[in-house]
Short mmCIF file of C-alpha atoms in Angstrom, two decimals:
data_model
loop_
_atom_site.label_atom_id
_atom_site.label_comp_id
_atom_site.label_asym_id
_atom_site.label_seq_id
_atom_site.Cartn_x
_atom_site.Cartn_y
_atom_site.Cartn_z
CA MET A 1044 -42.35 35.98 41.63
CA ARG A 1045 -45.89 37.53 42.91
CA GLY A 1046 -47.44 39.93 40.94
CA LYS A 1047 -46.37 38.81 37.29
CA GLY A 1048 -49.54 37.02 37.14
CA VAL A 1049 -51.64 40.29 35.04
CA ALA A 1050 -47.79 39.71 32.65
CA ARG A 1051 -48.33 36.17 32.47
CA TYR A 1052 -52.04 35.95 32.03
CA LEU A 1053 -51.77 38.50 28.70
CA ALA A 1054 -48.48 36.45 27.27
CA GLU A 1055 -50.16 33.42 27.66
CA MET A 1056 -53.77 34.45 26.51
CA LEU A 1057 -53.21 36.86 23.49
CA PRO A 1058 -52.05 34.20 21.16
CA ARG A 1059 -54.63 31.62 22.39
CA LEU A 1060 -57.22 33.86 21.82
CA ALA A 1061 -56.00 34.12 18.24
CA GLU A 1062 -56.63 30.31 17.85
CA VAL A 1063 -59.90 30.34 19.27
CA ASP A 1064 -62.98 30.23 17.03
CA THR A 1065 -65.33 32.91 17.04
CA HIS A 1066 -67.66 35.55 15.12
CA LEU A 1067 -65.92 38.15 17.74
CA ASP A 1068 -63.43 40.42 16.14
CA LEU A 1069 -60.72 40.94 18.45
CA VAL A 1070 -58.73 43.89 19.00
CA VAL A 1071 -55.85 44.50 21.25
CA LEU A 1072 -55.64 47.71 22.84
CA ALA A 1073 -51.24 48.36 23.06
CA GLU A 1074 -48.61 50.81 22.95
CA VAL A 1075 -47.09 51.69 19.46
CA ALA A 1076 -43.67 50.14 20.55
CA ALA A 1077 -45.29 47.33 22.57
CA SER A 1078 -45.03 43.91 20.49
CA LEU A 1079 -47.80 41.52 20.68
CA PRO A 1080 -46.34 37.89 22.18
CA PRO A 1081 -45.66 35.09 19.52
CA GLY A 1082 -48.77 33.86 17.93
CA ALA A 1083 -50.61 36.83 18.46
CA GLU A 1084 -49.61 38.49 15.52
CA GLY A 1085 -53.16 38.04 13.40
CA LEU A 1086 -55.07 39.76 16.03
CA SER A 1087 -55.89 43.42 15.28
CA ARG A 1088 -54.74 46.00 17.23
CA GLN A 1089 -55.70 49.80 18.04
CA ALA A 1090 -52.74 52.14 19.59
CA ILE A 1091 -53.38 53.53 22.68
CA ASN A 1092 -50.80 55.50 25.33
CA PRO A 1093 -52.22 53.94 28.48
CA ARG A 1094 -50.24 56.40 30.83
CA PRO A 1095 -50.53 57.49 33.25
CA ALA A 1096 -52.69 54.57 34.07
CA SER A 1097 -55.33 56.07 36.36
CA VAL A 1098 -55.97 58.55 33.70
CA TRP A 1099 -56.18 56.14 30.92
CA GLU A 1100 -58.48 53.70 32.29
CA GLN A 1101 -60.72 56.60 33.24
CA VAL A 1102 -60.43 58.81 29.93
CA GLY A 1103 -58.21 56.89 27.68
CA MET A 1104 -60.05 53.49 27.63
CA PRO A 1105 -63.67 54.90 26.93
CA ARG A 1106 -62.24 57.16 24.18
CA ALA A 1107 -60.16 54.34 22.97
CA ALA A 1108 -63.55 52.23 22.92
CA ARG A 1109 -65.27 55.21 21.08
CA SER A 1110 -62.78 55.68 18.30
CA GLY A 1111 -62.64 51.97 17.68
CA ARG A 1112 -66.37 51.48 18.19
CA LEU A 1113 -65.59 48.42 19.98
CA GLY A 1114 -68.62 46.61 21.33
CA LEU A 1115 -67.01 45.10 24.24
CA LEU A 1116 -64.03 46.26 26.55
CA HIS A 1117 -62.15 43.65 28.72
CA SER A 1118 -59.87 44.17 31.23
CA THR A 1119 -57.60 42.82 34.49
CA SER A 1120 -57.83 46.42 36.29
CA ASP A 1121 -59.55 46.36 39.67
CA ARG A 1122 -60.54 50.24 38.41
CA LEU A 1123 -62.92 49.96 35.13
CA PRO A 1124 -64.00 53.34 33.53
CA VAL A 1125 -66.90 54.96 35.38
CA ALA A 1126 -68.36 56.94 32.72
CA THR A 1127 -68.27 54.52 29.65
CA SER A 1128 -71.68 53.18 27.49
CA THR A 1129 -69.07 50.42 26.62
CA PRO A 1130 -70.03 46.93 28.28
CA LEU A 1131 -67.07 45.59 30.56
CA SER A 1132 -65.75 42.52 31.35
CA LEU A 1133 -63.40 41.91 34.29
CA TYR A 1134 -60.59 39.33 34.86
CA LEU A 1135 -60.09 39.51 38.57
CA PHE A 1136 -57.14 37.16 40.02
CA GLU A 1137 -57.81 38.19 43.80
CA ASP A 1138 -59.97 40.51 45.65
CA PRO A 1139 -57.52 43.73 46.24
CA LYS A 1140 -58.30 43.89 50.09
CA TYR A 1141 -55.23 42.71 51.03
CA ARG A 1142 -53.29 44.93 48.70
CA GLU A 1143 -55.27 48.13 50.14
CA ALA A 1144 -54.16 47.11 53.54
CA MET A 1145 -50.79 46.63 52.84
CA SER A 1146 -50.66 49.96 51.09
CA GLY A 1147 -51.79 51.39 54.08
CA ARG A 1148 -49.15 49.62 56.46
CA GLU A 1149 -45.88 49.47 54.41
CA GLY A 1150 -46.15 51.59 51.30
CA GLY A 1151 -45.21 55.08 50.72
CA VAL A 1152 -47.25 57.59 49.56
CA ARG A 1153 -47.50 56.64 45.87
CA HIS A 1154 -48.99 53.31 47.37
CA ARG A 1155 -51.35 54.92 49.74
CA VAL A 1156 -52.89 57.00 47.08
CA ALA A 1157 -52.82 53.93 44.71
CA GLY A 1158 -54.68 52.07 47.59
CA ALA A 1159 -57.19 54.89 47.71
CA LEU A 1160 -58.57 54.70 44.07
CA VAL A 1161 -58.57 50.98 44.51
CA ARG A 1162 -60.99 51.23 47.89
CA GLY A 1163 -62.93 54.17 45.89
CA LEU A 1164 -62.59 52.60 42.20
CA PHE A 1165 -63.20 48.53 42.99
CA PRO A 1166 -66.71 48.26 44.34
CA VAL A 1167 -67.83 50.71 41.09
CA SER A 1168 -66.21 48.09 38.76
CA LEU A 1169 -67.62 45.45 40.30
CA ARG A 1170 -71.27 47.19 39.53
CA ARG A 1171 -70.25 48.20 36.32
CA ALA A 1172 -68.58 44.79 34.81
CA GLY A 1173 -71.60 43.14 33.14
CA ILE A 1174 -69.58 39.75 33.84
CA VAL A 1175 -67.24 39.23 36.14
CA MET A 1176 -64.94 36.26 35.37
CA VAL A 1177 -62.42 34.92 38.68
CA SER A 1178 -59.72 32.67 38.80
CA SER A 1179 -60.63 30.51 41.45
CA GLU A 1180 -63.41 29.18 44.07
CA ALA A 1181 -61.69 31.32 46.58
CA THR A 1182 -61.65 34.81 44.65
CA ARG A 1183 -65.36 33.72 43.45
CA ALA A 1184 -66.35 33.70 47.21
CA ASP A 1185 -64.58 37.06 48.13
CA VAL A 1186 -66.46 38.54 45.02
CA LEU A 1187 -69.85 37.15 46.31
CA ALA A 1188 -69.30 38.81 49.66
CA ARG A 1189 -68.99 42.05 48.09
CA GLY A 1190 -72.35 41.80 46.87
CA VAL A 1191 -72.00 40.46 43.48
CA SER A 1192 -74.72 38.20 41.99
CA ASP A 1193 -73.33 34.75 41.34
CA ASP A 1194 -75.29 35.01 37.93
CA ARG A 1195 -72.81 37.81 36.52
CA ILE A 1196 -69.66 35.52 37.73
CA ARG A 1197 -67.96 33.28 35.56
CA LEU A 1198 -64.85 30.56 37.10
CA VAL A 1199 -62.39 31.09 34.61
CA TYR A 1200 -59.11 29.20 35.69
CA PRO A 1201 -56.03 30.53 34.20
CA GLY A 1202 -53.61 28.29 32.77
CA VAL A 1203 -50.18 26.62 33.44
CA SER A 1204 -47.71 26.83 30.45
CA PRO A 1205 -46.87 23.32 28.87
CA ALA A 1206 -42.86 24.32 29.47
CA PHE A 1207 -43.26 23.27 32.85
CA ARG A 1208 -42.23 19.46 32.59
CA PRO A 1209 -40.67 17.18 34.88
CA ALA A 1210 -37.34 16.13 34.37
CA HIS A 1211 -37.23 13.06 31.66
CA ASP A 1212 -34.98 10.84 33.88
CA ALA A 1213 -32.25 10.98 36.16
CA GLN A 1214 -29.45 12.06 33.96
CA GLU A 1215 -31.37 15.36 33.52
CA LEU A 1216 -31.97 15.81 37.31
CA ALA A 1217 -28.36 14.94 37.97
CA ALA A 1218 -27.26 17.39 35.36
CA ILE A 1219 -29.47 20.19 36.65
CA HIS A 1220 -28.28 19.53 40.35
CA ALA A 1221 -24.58 20.05 39.15
CA ARG A 1222 -25.20 22.86 36.99
CA LEU A 1223 -27.01 24.95 40.30
CA GLY A 1224 -24.36 23.42 42.47
CA PHE A 1225 -26.19 21.35 44.58
CA PRO A 1226 -25.26 17.52 43.85
CA ASP A 1227 -27.56 16.12 46.41
CA GLY A 1228 -30.36 18.41 45.37
CA TYR A 1229 -32.29 21.13 46.84
CA VAL A 1230 -35.73 22.04 48.66
CA LEU A 1231 -37.32 24.88 46.85
CA HIS A 1232 -38.94 28.12 48.21
CA PHE A 1233 -39.95 31.26 46.47
CA SER A 1234 -39.80 34.52 48.39
CA SER A 1235 -40.42 38.21 48.11
CA ASP A 1236 -41.32 41.63 49.83
CA ASP A 1237 -44.80 40.28 50.26
CA PRO A 1238 -45.27 39.42 53.52
CA ARG A 1239 -48.59 36.86 52.17
CA ASP A 1240 -45.40 34.70 51.17
CA ASN A 1241 -45.19 33.55 54.89
CA SER A 1242 -41.65 32.55 54.04
CA ARG A 1243 -40.38 32.89 57.97
CA VAL A 1244 -42.66 29.86 58.26
CA ALA A 1245 -40.53 27.90 55.89
CA PHE A 1246 -37.12 28.55 57.50
CA GLU A 1247 -38.47 27.80 60.70
CA ALA A 1248 -40.65 24.22 58.94
CA TYR A 1249 -36.97 23.41 57.41
CA ALA A 1250 -35.33 23.96 60.48
CA VAL A 1251 -37.48 21.52 62.44
CA ALA A 1252 -37.55 19.10 59.54
CA PHE A 1253 -33.79 19.22 58.91
CA ALA A 1254 -33.22 18.27 63.00
CA ARG A 1255 -35.28 15.62 62.65
CA GLU A 1256 -34.14 14.51 59.07
CA PRO A 1257 -30.25 15.29 58.76
CA SER A 1258 -30.45 14.17 55.25
CA LEU A 1259 -32.69 16.91 54.07
CA PRO A 1260 -31.45 18.58 50.94
CA GLN A 1261 -30.41 22.34 51.18
CA LEU A 1262 -33.13 24.98 51.18
CA VAL A 1263 -32.73 27.12 48.22
CA ILE A 1264 -34.80 30.42 47.95
CA ALA A 1265 -36.05 31.91 44.38
CA GLY A 1266 -36.86 35.93 44.41
CA PRO A 1267 -35.63 39.12 44.27
CA VAL A 1268 -33.05 39.48 46.63
CA ASN A 1269 -34.13 43.09 48.34
CA ALA A 1270 -33.79 44.37 51.95
CA ARG A 1271 -35.77 41.63 53.30
CA ALA A 1272 -32.93 39.08 52.57
CA ALA A 1273 -30.77 40.43 54.95
CA GLU A 1274 -33.77 39.72 57.68
CA GLN A 1275 -33.91 36.13 56.29
CA ARG A 1276 -30.05 35.75 56.77
CA ALA A 1277 -30.45 36.76 60.41
CA PHE A 1278 -33.19 34.57 60.75
CA ALA A 1279 -31.33 31.79 59.12
CA GLU A 1280 -28.82 31.81 61.75
CA SER A 1281 -30.87 32.20 64.72
CA LEU A 1282 -32.53 29.16 63.13
CA GLY A 1283 -28.97 27.28 62.84
CA ILE A 1284 -29.45 26.72 59.17
CA LEU A 1285 -27.69 29.65 57.45
CA ASP A 1286 -24.77 27.89 56.00
CA ARG A 1287 -27.62 25.25 54.81
CA THR A 1288 -29.91 28.37 53.08
CA HIS A 1289 -29.03 29.69 49.51
CA TRP A 1290 -30.46 32.89 48.05
CA ILE A 1291 -30.56 32.44 44.18
CA GLY A 1292 -32.45 35.77 43.17
CA TYR A 1293 -35.03 36.29 40.25
CA LEU A 1294 -35.38 33.52 37.78
CA SER A 1295 -36.76 33.48 34.36
CA GLY A 1296 -36.71 31.72 31.64
CA GLU A 1297 -34.82 28.24 31.01
CA ALA A 1298 -33.74 29.06 34.86
CA LEU A 1299 -37.19 29.33 35.90
CA LEU A 1300 -38.38 25.93 34.47
CA GLU A 1301 -34.92 24.14 35.71
CA ILE A 1302 -35.16 25.44 39.13
CA TYR A 1303 -38.52 23.79 39.50
CA ARG A 1304 -37.76 20.73 38.00
CA GLY A 1305 -34.70 20.11 40.26
CA ALA A 1306 -36.43 20.45 43.32
CA ALA A 1307 -36.65 17.20 45.59
CA ALA A 1308 -39.48 19.28 47.59
CA TYR A 1309 -41.61 22.87 46.90
CA ILE A 1310 -42.82 24.52 50.45
CA ASP A 1311 -45.08 27.03 49.89
CA PRO A 1312 -46.82 28.58 53.16
CA SER A 1313 -48.94 31.34 51.76
CA LEU A 1314 -51.50 33.28 53.20
CA TYR A 1315 -53.41 34.32 50.20
CA GLU A 1316 -53.23 33.19 46.77
CA GLY A 1317 -56.16 34.14 44.44
CA PHE A 1318 -54.64 31.52 42.10
CA GLY A 1319 -51.32 29.62 42.95
CA PHE A 1320 -49.05 29.72 40.07
CA GLN A 1321 -45.92 28.87 42.12
CA VAL A 1322 -47.79 25.87 43.38
CA ALA A 1323 -49.48 24.66 39.67
CA GLU A 1324 -46.08 25.56 38.12
CA ALA A 1325 -44.02 23.07 40.62
CA LEU A 1326 -47.01 20.15 40.09
CA ALA A 1327 -46.68 20.18 36.47
CA SER A 1328 -42.64 20.17 36.88
CA GLY A 1329 -43.40 17.18 38.59
CA THR A 1330 -42.15 18.31 42.04
CA PRO A 1331 -43.82 17.34 45.63
CA VAL A 1332 -45.47 19.87 47.05
CA VAL A 1333 -46.43 21.05 50.32
CA CYS A 1334 -48.25 24.25 50.71
CA SER A 1335 -51.18 26.18 52.98
CA ASN A 1336 -54.66 24.89 52.84
CA ALA A 1337 -55.73 28.82 53.05
CA THR A 1338 -57.50 30.59 49.67
CA SER A 1339 -57.49 28.96 46.29
CA LEU A 1340 -54.38 26.44 47.22
CA PRO A 1341 -56.78 23.39 48.02
CA GLU A 1342 -58.64 23.87 44.46
CA VAL A 1343 -55.00 24.03 42.76
CA VAL A 1344 -53.32 21.06 44.41
CA GLY A 1345 -56.18 18.35 44.76
CA GLN A 1346 -54.92 15.34 45.94
CA ALA A 1347 -51.37 15.92 43.91
CA GLY A 1348 -49.75 17.18 47.24
CA VAL A 1349 -50.26 17.85 51.04
CA LEU A 1350 -51.99 20.51 52.74
CA VAL A 1351 -50.88 22.30 56.23
CA ALA A 1352 -52.27 25.29 57.65
CA PRO A 1353 -50.31 28.36 57.26
CA SER A 1354 -49.29 28.77 60.37
CA ASP A 1355 -48.22 25.02 61.10
CA VAL A 1356 -44.60 24.47 61.35
CA ARG A 1357 -44.61 21.06 62.72
CA GLY A 1358 -47.11 20.30 59.57
CA PHE A 1359 -44.92 21.80 57.10
CA ALA A 1360 -41.49 20.18 58.93
CA SER A 1361 -43.24 16.98 58.78
CA ALA A 1362 -44.42 16.68 55.44
CA LEU A 1363 -41.09 18.54 53.48
CA ALA A 1364 -39.33 15.55 55.62
CA GLU A 1365 -41.49 13.06 53.99
CA LEU A 1366 -41.71 14.49 50.59
CA ALA A 1367 -37.87 15.19 50.38
CA THR A 1368 -36.27 12.31 51.68
CA GLY A 1369 -39.07 9.45 51.10
CA ASP A 1370 -40.26 7.52 47.86
CA SER A 1371 -41.87 10.41 45.98
CA ALA A 1372 -42.85 8.54 42.94
CA ARG A 1373 -46.49 9.37 43.34
CA TRP A 1374 -46.53 12.67 44.08
CA ARG A 1375 -44.38 13.20 40.94
CA GLU A 1376 -46.79 11.00 39.04
CA ALA A 1377 -49.81 12.82 40.70
CA GLY A 1378 -48.19 16.48 40.37
CA PRO A 1379 -48.36 16.85 36.47
CA GLN A 1380 -51.90 15.13 36.60
CA GLN A 1381 -53.64 17.75 38.48
CA ALA A 1382 -51.70 20.72 36.71
CA ALA A 1383 -53.03 19.58 33.19
CA ARG A 1384 -56.41 20.77 34.66
CA PHE A 1385 -55.60 24.31 34.14
CA ARG A 1386 -55.02 25.06 30.22
CA TRP A 1387 -54.55 28.32 28.52
CA GLU A 1388 -56.49 26.84 25.77
CA SER A 1389 -59.13 26.65 27.61
CA THR A 1390 -59.01 30.17 29.51
CA ALA A 1391 -59.42 31.35 26.26
CA ARG A 1392 -62.39 29.51 24.98
CA GLU A 1393 -64.16 30.29 28.14
CA THR A 1394 -63.66 33.72 27.99
CA VAL A 1395 -64.86 34.09 24.65
CA ALA A 1396 -67.99 32.34 25.73
CA ALA A 1397 -68.50 34.47 28.48
CA TRP A 1398 -68.03 37.43 25.78
CA GLU A 1399 -70.33 36.02 23.00
CA GLU A 1400 -72.85 35.30 26.17
CA LEU A 1401 -72.50 38.94 27.17
CA LEU A 1402 -72.96 40.47 24.10
CA ALA A 1403 -75.89 38.13 22.99
#
């Protein structure tokens, strides 16, 4: 599920930008064959060919700005064009320093080349951007550490789609459990091939919690099933929980909404999040959350979930057993209230306000 933040940002932001009252003429640079998301059809668009990405960012983007006589370029890329006189605005989910390290350790040649480009261009991007919008206070701290002055940084939280909501009643919950084949409910964890997911801690915590509380629902792992799944199965077997662990693959649409909505608890021991979308979506779905206290997650969770150090297996186990088998009414009420702080309408308004400020 990780890595979809920018796509989610564009899909949710463009329709909201179309609704913002502003004197600015907003133009979307889009491929000829690309369709804008529903609700964004009223925005002006300019056809582009953004491939290869590195050439587009450094050559195509400035050319598009000149030909379209654009007064400002806004991007979510950490490789802004170096040679352009057009003012630049950057939206940053996270500092790419972690991805740079990962490219060197685990990536192939393509990833190492991409990492080298980012290492060279990201510091320049930060210097060139008139305004750097960040997705969290944690990302703001990373940007400040890069030497960007605070007066050029704007905190603009992303939103959570209103499609993420709690189950209406026990009947809806039971129907979800029946469709998924888990009549007694389940504990949910998202995993991918990104080590930041810290999934081993989730497995270990579940094993400890189950040993302590045998009524704990089964563990469901959502996310792409890849080479790491075999490693996870072997690890689950070594912990004695293989028969209680189920990999259900990548989810989207209604299936994604339901998997959140039906969970007895959501566990996320992530090591790094620029903005914790999955935690925010779980909260909005009324699912009790236990997650790590690293980077942006305390901002996202507030008082609506349990925070644990990312390496504290026993801390996660205790919280998981309590959330999944105890009285969850408090958490199911607090989660949606906290998630309501993050609205795409606010993201769009604050983004346009930053653009207007930069162009004033």
